[in-house]
mmCIF file of C-alpha atoms in Angstrom:
data_model
loop_
_atom_site.group_PDB
_atom_site.id
_atom_site.type_symbol
_atom_site.label_atom_id
_atom_site.label_comp_id
_atom_site.label_asym_id
_atom_site.label_seq_id
_atom_site.Cartn_x
_atom_site.Cartn_y
_atom_site.Cartn_z
ATOM 1 C CA MET A 1 96.509 90.380 81.713
ATOM 2 C CA PHE A 2 93.828 89.337 84.271
ATOM 3 C CA ASN A 3 90.332 88.977 82.650
ATOM 4 C CA PRO A 4 87.448 88.847 85.186
ATOM 5 C CA GLU A 5 85.301 87.114 82.544
ATOM 6 C CA THR A 6 87.543 84.027 82.315
ATOM 7 C CA PRO A 7 87.045 81.282 84.975
ATOM 8 C CA VAL A 8 90.242 80.729 87.021
ATOM 9 C CA ARG A 9 91.263 77.607 88.986
ATOM 10 C CA PHE A 10 92.797 78.028 92.406
ATOM 11 C CA ALA A 11 95.513 75.619 91.170
ATOM 12 C CA ASP A 12 96.602 78.377 88.756
ATOM 13 C CA LEU A 13 97.136 81.053 91.459
ATOM 14 C CA GLY A 14 100.438 79.837 92.825
ATOM 15 C CA LEU A 15 99.122 78.357 96.035
ATOM 16 C CA SER A 16 100.714 75.607 98.133
ATOM 17 C CA PRO A 17 99.493 71.987 98.017
ATOM 18 C CA ARG A 18 98.293 72.304 101.635
ATOM 19 C CA MET A 19 96.152 75.407 100.748
ATOM 20 C CA LEU A 20 94.796 73.669 97.621
ATOM 21 C CA LYS A 21 93.786 70.635 99.767
ATOM 22 C CA ALA A 22 91.984 72.922 102.214
ATOM 23 C CA LEU A 23 90.068 74.536 99.273
ATOM 24 C CA VAL A 24 89.029 71.156 97.985
ATOM 25 C CA ASP A 25 87.919 70.151 101.486
ATOM 26 C CA VAL A 26 85.565 73.156 101.652
ATOM 27 C CA ARG A 27 84.450 72.580 98.031
ATOM 28 C CA TYR A 28 85.800 75.748 96.587
ATOM 29 C CA GLU A 29 86.120 74.906 92.953
ATOM 30 C CA SER A 30 87.129 77.979 91.061
ATOM 31 C CA ALA A 31 88.142 81.536 92.082
ATOM 32 C CA THR A 32 85.753 84.474 91.935
ATOM 33 C CA PRO A 33 87.026 87.448 89.925
ATOM 34 C CA ILE A 34 88.204 89.342 93.010
ATOM 35 C CA GLN A 35 90.010 86.207 94.284
ATOM 36 C CA ALA A 36 91.626 85.555 90.916
ATOM 37 C CA GLY A 37 92.877 89.088 90.718
ATOM 38 C CA PHE A 38 93.767 89.763 94.288
ATOM 39 C CA ILE A 39 95.402 86.544 95.576
ATOM 40 C CA PRO A 40 98.382 86.324 93.181
ATOM 41 C CA ILE A 41 99.383 89.859 94.154
ATOM 42 C CA ALA A 42 98.749 89.473 97.932
ATOM 43 C CA ILE A 43 100.749 86.284 98.265
ATOM 44 C CA THR A 44 103.867 88.077 97.090
ATOM 45 C CA GLY A 45 103.791 90.277 100.175
ATOM 46 C CA VAL A 46 103.152 93.700 98.488
ATOM 47 C CA ASP A 47 100.452 96.085 99.566
ATOM 48 C CA CYS A 48 97.228 95.779 97.605
ATOM 49 C CA THR A 49 93.761 97.361 97.477
ATOM 50 C CA GLY A 50 90.716 95.321 96.226
ATOM 51 C CA GLN A 51 87.424 96.906 95.190
ATOM 52 C CA ALA A 52 84.443 94.702 94.529
ATOM 53 C CA ARG A 53 80.779 94.634 95.553
ATOM 54 C CA THR A 54 79.573 92.727 98.555
ATOM 55 C CA GLY A 55 79.084 88.984 98.096
ATOM 56 C CA THR A 56 81.876 88.441 95.582
ATOM 57 C CA GLY A 57 84.313 86.476 97.741
ATOM 58 C CA LYS A 58 86.481 89.231 99.208
ATOM 59 C CA THR A 59 86.923 87.410 102.506
ATOM 60 C CA ALA A 60 88.648 84.378 100.974
ATOM 61 C CA ALA A 61 90.643 86.797 98.779
ATOM 62 C CA PHE A 62 92.639 88.021 101.790
ATOM 63 C CA VAL A 63 92.281 84.977 104.140
ATOM 64 C CA ILE A 64 94.130 82.743 101.664
ATOM 65 C CA PRO A 65 97.171 85.017 101.362
ATOM 66 C CA ILE A 66 97.239 85.410 105.080
ATOM 67 C CA LEU A 67 97.365 81.621 105.582
ATOM 68 C CA GLU A 68 100.062 81.259 102.855
ATOM 69 C CA ARG A 69 102.293 83.950 104.258
ATOM 70 C CA ILE A 70 102.319 83.493 107.988
ATOM 71 C CA ASP A 71 104.578 81.081 109.941
ATOM 72 C CA HIS A 72 102.115 78.606 111.444
ATOM 73 C CA ASP A 73 104.823 77.298 113.876
ATOM 74 C CA CYS A 74 105.434 80.873 115.341
ATOM 75 C CA PRO A 75 103.481 81.682 118.559
ATOM 76 C CA ASP A 76 103.133 85.371 117.740
ATOM 77 C CA VAL A 77 100.338 87.381 116.301
ATOM 78 C CA GLN A 78 101.329 87.728 112.624
ATOM 79 C CA ALA A 79 98.043 88.931 110.977
ATOM 80 C CA LEU A 80 95.395 91.403 112.110
ATOM 81 C CA VAL A 81 92.055 91.745 110.309
ATOM 82 C CA LEU A 82 89.874 94.800 111.200
ATOM 83 C CA SER A 83 86.207 94.675 110.276
ATOM 84 C CA PRO A 84 83.451 97.197 110.904
ATOM 85 C CA THR A 85 80.979 95.007 112.863
ATOM 86 C CA ARG A 86 80.893 91.972 115.147
ATOM 87 C CA GLU A 87 78.955 89.967 112.603
ATOM 88 C CA LEU A 88 81.525 90.571 109.846
ATOM 89 C CA SER A 89 84.343 89.748 112.110
ATOM 90 C CA GLU A 90 82.684 86.487 113.096
ATOM 91 C CA GLN A 91 82.363 85.625 109.429
ATOM 92 C CA VAL A 92 85.960 86.338 108.788
ATOM 93 C CA ALA A 93 87.134 84.338 111.777
ATOM 94 C CA ALA A 94 84.908 81.387 110.680
ATOM 95 C CA GLU A 95 86.465 81.554 107.113
ATOM 96 C CA CYS A 96 89.948 81.555 108.627
ATOM 97 C CA ALA A 97 89.176 78.519 110.740
ATOM 98 C CA ARG A 98 87.647 76.702 107.773
ATOM 99 C CA LEU A 99 90.496 77.363 105.379
ATOM 100 C CA ALA A 100 93.162 76.771 108.064
ATOM 101 C CA ALA A 101 92.024 73.270 108.963
ATOM 102 C CA GLN A 102 95.197 71.856 107.450
ATOM 103 C CA HIS A 103 97.210 74.045 109.806
ATOM 104 C CA ASN A 104 95.018 73.607 112.962
ATOM 105 C CA CYS A 105 94.934 77.356 113.190
ATOM 106 C CA GLN A 106 92.263 78.997 115.330
ATOM 107 C CA PRO A 107 92.035 82.858 115.079
ATOM 108 C CA ALA A 108 91.224 85.032 118.071
ATOM 109 C CA LEU A 109 88.005 86.959 117.740
ATOM 110 C CA LEU A 110 88.067 90.335 119.447
ATOM 111 C CA VAL A 111 84.665 92.115 119.333
ATOM 112 C CA GLY A 112 82.320 94.097 121.434
ATOM 113 C CA GLY A 113 79.167 92.533 122.870
ATOM 114 C CA LYS A 114 81.117 89.429 123.936
ATOM 115 C CA SER A 115 82.894 88.525 127.183
ATOM 116 C CA ILE A 116 86.311 90.214 127.348
ATOM 117 C CA GLY A 117 87.424 87.426 129.663
ATOM 118 C CA GLY A 118 86.938 84.889 126.963
ATOM 119 C CA GLN A 119 88.856 86.986 124.477
ATOM 120 C CA LEU A 120 91.714 87.387 126.957
ATOM 121 C CA GLU A 121 91.815 83.615 127.141
ATOM 122 C CA GLN A 122 91.929 83.328 123.368
ATOM 123 C CA LEU A 123 94.983 85.638 123.320
ATOM 124 C CA ARG A 124 96.719 83.623 126.046
ATOM 125 C CA ARG A 125 96.667 80.713 123.608
ATOM 126 C CA LYS A 126 99.030 82.648 121.320
ATOM 127 C CA PRO A 127 96.982 82.892 118.097
ATOM 128 C CA SER A 128 98.752 83.739 114.902
ATOM 129 C CA ILE A 129 95.709 85.605 113.480
ATOM 130 C CA VAL A 130 93.530 88.235 115.236
ATOM 131 C CA VAL A 131 90.192 89.296 113.806
ATOM 132 C CA GLY A 132 88.225 92.065 115.404
ATOM 133 C CA THR A 133 86.481 95.395 115.443
ATOM 134 C CA PRO A 134 88.727 98.526 115.995
ATOM 135 C CA GLY A 135 87.093 99.518 119.291
ATOM 136 C CA ARG A 136 87.633 96.167 121.030
ATOM 137 C CA VAL A 137 91.127 95.792 119.601
ATOM 138 C CA ILE A 138 92.045 99.239 120.973
ATOM 139 C CA ASP A 139 90.614 98.200 124.376
ATOM 140 C CA LEU A 140 92.801 95.115 124.507
ATOM 141 C CA MET A 141 95.839 97.034 123.289
ATOM 142 C CA HIS A 142 95.377 99.445 126.246
ATOM 143 C CA ARG A 143 95.221 96.446 128.600
ATOM 144 C CA LYS A 144 98.522 95.305 127.065
ATOM 145 C CA ALA A 145 96.745 91.954 126.316
ATOM 146 C CA VAL A 146 97.761 91.830 122.622
ATOM 147 C CA ASP A 147 101.199 92.370 121.105
ATOM 148 C CA PHE A 148 101.468 93.408 117.413
ATOM 149 C CA SER A 149 105.274 93.881 117.419
ATOM 150 C CA ARG A 150 105.791 90.836 115.130
ATOM 151 C CA LEU A 151 102.803 91.561 112.892
ATOM 152 C CA LYS A 152 103.322 90.752 109.149
ATOM 153 C CA ILE A 153 99.981 91.570 107.674
ATOM 154 C CA VAL A 154 97.188 94.068 108.366
ATOM 155 C CA VAL A 155 93.847 93.819 106.570
ATOM 156 C CA LEU A 156 91.275 96.565 106.557
ATOM 157 C CA ASP A 157 88.106 94.743 105.546
ATOM 158 C CA GLU A 158 85.069 96.763 104.264
ATOM 159 C CA ALA A 159 87.150 99.934 104.734
ATOM 160 C CA ASP A 160 84.408 102.233 103.493
ATOM 161 C CA ARG A 161 81.988 100.933 106.093
ATOM 162 C CA MET A 162 84.593 101.334 108.918
ATOM 163 C CA LEU A 163 85.038 104.930 107.970
ATOM 164 C CA ASP A 164 81.355 105.588 107.676
ATOM 165 C CA ILE A 165 80.844 104.273 111.213
ATOM 166 C CA GLY A 166 83.523 106.605 112.426
ATOM 167 C CA PHE A 167 86.401 104.177 113.105
ATOM 168 C CA ARG A 168 89.078 106.187 111.363
ATOM 169 C CA PRO A 169 90.797 107.488 114.601
ATOM 170 C CA ASP A 170 90.889 103.995 116.024
ATOM 171 C CA ILE A 171 92.149 102.503 112.766
ATOM 172 C CA GLU A 172 94.923 105.029 112.594
ATOM 173 C CA ARG A 173 95.829 104.470 116.321
ATOM 174 C CA ILE A 174 96.131 100.743 115.663
ATOM 175 C CA LEU A 175 98.174 101.178 112.454
ATOM 176 C CA ARG A 176 100.621 103.435 114.194
ATOM 177 C CA ARG A 177 101.277 100.618 116.713
ATOM 178 C CA CYS A 178 101.939 98.131 114.035
ATOM 179 C CA PRO A 179 105.390 97.500 112.490
ATOM 180 C CA THR A 180 106.156 99.813 109.584
ATOM 181 C CA GLU A 181 107.662 96.844 107.664
ATOM 182 C CA ARG A 182 104.359 95.069 107.155
ATOM 183 C CA GLN A 183 101.991 94.184 104.365
ATOM 184 C CA THR A 184 98.728 96.138 104.318
ATOM 185 C CA LEU A 185 95.698 94.868 102.421
ATOM 186 C CA LEU A 186 92.620 97.016 101.972
ATOM 187 C CA LEU A 187 89.254 95.714 100.626
ATOM 188 C CA SER A 188 86.214 97.794 100.095
ATOM 189 C CA ALA A 189 82.973 97.934 98.020
ATOM 190 C CA THR A 190 83.621 101.545 97.182
ATOM 191 C CA MET A 191 86.717 103.736 97.168
ATOM 192 C CA PRO A 192 85.503 107.270 98.241
ATOM 193 C CA PRO A 193 88.162 109.992 98.900
ATOM 194 C CA PRO A 194 88.519 109.161 102.726
ATOM 195 C CA VAL A 195 89.372 105.607 101.876
ATOM 196 C CA GLU A 196 91.910 106.702 99.129
ATOM 197 C CA ARG A 197 93.540 109.088 101.673
ATOM 198 C CA LEU A 198 93.783 106.275 104.281
ATOM 199 C CA ALA A 199 95.364 104.064 101.654
ATOM 200 C CA LYS A 200 97.803 106.758 100.531
ATOM 201 C CA ARG A 201 98.875 107.421 104.081
ATOM 202 C CA TYR A 202 99.360 103.936 105.447
ATOM 203 C CA MET A 203 100.113 101.766 102.338
ATOM 204 C CA ARG A 204 103.302 101.608 100.309
ATOM 205 C CA ASP A 205 102.691 101.923 96.532
ATOM 206 C CA PRO A 206 99.663 99.544 96.689
ATOM 207 C CA GLN A 207 98.662 97.621 93.572
ATOM 208 C CA ARG A 208 94.995 97.944 92.873
ATOM 209 C CA VAL A 209 92.434 95.303 91.831
ATOM 210 C CA ASP A 210 89.210 97.147 90.817
ATOM 211 C CA LEU A 211 86.190 95.024 89.887
ATOM 212 C CA SER A 212 83.613 97.667 90.463
ATOM 213 C CA GLN A 213 82.966 98.204 86.723
ATOM 214 C CA ASP A 214 79.574 97.513 85.243
ATOM 215 C CA GLN A 215 80.574 94.124 83.811
ATOM 216 C CA VAL A 216 80.790 92.520 87.222
ATOM 217 C CA VAL A 217 77.543 94.021 88.658
ATOM 218 C CA THR A 218 74.663 91.576 88.575
ATOM 219 C CA ASP A 219 71.748 92.274 86.233
ATOM 220 C CA MET A 220 69.456 89.945 88.122
ATOM 221 C CA VAL A 221 68.362 92.670 90.603
ATOM 222 C CA LYS A 222 65.821 95.429 89.787
ATOM 223 C CA GLN A 223 66.305 98.533 91.921
ATOM 224 C CA PHE A 224 64.021 101.488 92.667
ATOM 225 C CA TYR A 225 63.721 104.068 95.377
ATOM 226 C CA CYS A 226 60.959 106.236 96.924
ATOM 227 C CA THR A 227 61.423 109.662 98.328
ATOM 228 C CA VAL A 228 59.356 110.316 101.405
ATOM 229 C CA ASP A 229 59.299 112.453 104.524
ATOM 230 C CA HIS A 230 60.843 110.817 107.569
ATOM 231 C CA LYS A 231 57.566 110.639 109.530
ATOM 232 C CA ARG A 232 55.842 108.856 106.597
ATOM 233 C CA LYS A 233 58.588 106.294 106.024
ATOM 234 C CA PHE A 234 57.130 103.604 108.162
ATOM 235 C CA GLY A 235 53.689 103.778 106.654
ATOM 236 C CA LEU A 236 55.114 103.602 103.123
ATOM 237 C CA LEU A 237 57.237 100.606 104.071
ATOM 238 C CA VAL A 238 54.141 98.745 105.330
ATOM 239 C CA LYS A 239 52.221 99.676 102.145
ATOM 240 C CA LEU A 240 55.111 98.363 99.945
ATOM 241 C CA LEU A 241 55.293 95.055 101.755
ATOM 242 C CA LEU A 242 51.559 94.591 101.644
ATOM 243 C CA ALA A 243 51.336 95.545 97.955
ATOM 244 C CA GLU A 244 54.352 93.448 96.749
ATOM 245 C CA ARG A 245 53.778 90.474 99.089
ATOM 246 C CA PRO A 246 57.386 89.231 98.783
ATOM 247 C CA GLN A 247 58.025 85.669 99.688
ATOM 248 C CA GLN A 248 61.121 86.864 101.445
ATOM 249 C CA ALA A 249 62.334 90.363 102.242
ATOM 250 C CA ILE A 250 65.194 92.039 104.204
ATOM 251 C CA VAL A 251 64.857 95.461 105.600
ATOM 252 C CA PHE A 252 68.225 96.970 106.469
ATOM 253 C CA CYS A 253 68.571 99.521 109.270
ATOM 254 C CA ARG A 254 71.435 101.685 110.272
ATOM 255 C CA THR A 255 71.649 100.597 113.895
ATOM 256 C CA LYS A 256 70.731 97.626 116.130
ATOM 257 C CA ARG A 257 68.433 99.908 118.057
ATOM 258 C CA GLY A 258 66.675 101.055 114.945
ATOM 259 C CA ALA A 259 66.268 97.409 113.805
ATOM 260 C CA ASP A 260 64.736 96.425 117.101
ATOM 261 C CA LYS A 261 62.318 99.423 117.074
ATOM 262 C CA LEU A 262 61.203 98.664 113.515
ATOM 263 C CA TYR A 263 60.667 95.021 114.332
ATOM 264 C CA GLN A 264 58.439 95.931 117.263
ATOM 265 C CA LYS A 265 56.322 98.176 115.001
ATOM 266 C CA LEU A 266 56.098 95.737 112.059
ATOM 267 C CA ALA A 267 55.313 92.755 114.263
ATOM 268 C CA THR A 268 51.959 94.417 115.170
ATOM 269 C CA ARG A 269 50.940 94.683 111.523
ATOM 270 C CA LEU A 270 52.549 91.717 109.657
ATOM 271 C CA HIS A 271 53.132 88.048 110.315
ATOM 272 C CA HIS A 272 56.473 86.078 110.321
ATOM 273 C CA ILE A 273 58.698 89.027 111.277
ATOM 274 C CA ALA A 274 62.110 88.542 112.898
ATOM 275 C CA ALA A 275 64.972 90.858 113.877
ATOM 276 C CA MET A 276 68.541 89.881 113.133
#
């Protein structure tokens, strides 16, 4: 039985010599718990859901099975990874390229905010893996620029975030255009009822790897919250930053516009501020 407390070597997960060499080349020494639990199931071709908090190695947990299962000599799109944001899609595509160095495999990145002409050119090169956000993937499907008829694997990455953003209709539209005889992998930090319903509808008897229990949550972070009226939020944020004087801090916002607006207001009061 899988024990998340026991260190696991990638060599013990049933991976090919080529994949193991790629992992050595990028200095991946041992598998994280989500990788150790998810990879042996996913490489068999069955549907699987993986639940673990952010920063636990979920990306490699599904990228490695993709690279093991696709035919690298076939000029068709065989794997599709859907992510909620451009930034996450870029991270997934970069991980694919790093781990596929032994195969000389370059995934196509289909995201908004980037030239669609450049993405059409990527598709003309016949990639075996496509990574993207649902909106841009739908756009390119409507243009008949991407063909999913030979797809083997679909990955829903950060599924809870995609549903929070409102991508469910796009996700379902894409899944309905994919072959029914495919493997579907779903990874998420949480499994709220909408994600469970999505899995039940579009996955076939998925096995589940759940590492959301208390034993895998870090105890190195102290958490607290403040309740405050919306109009007083900014003032309280400034007071907290001035009182705590953190060496580094990240303030998360819901939208790009909100982050830019907050940056402009903070920059007039504090030094060394940047928006990302």
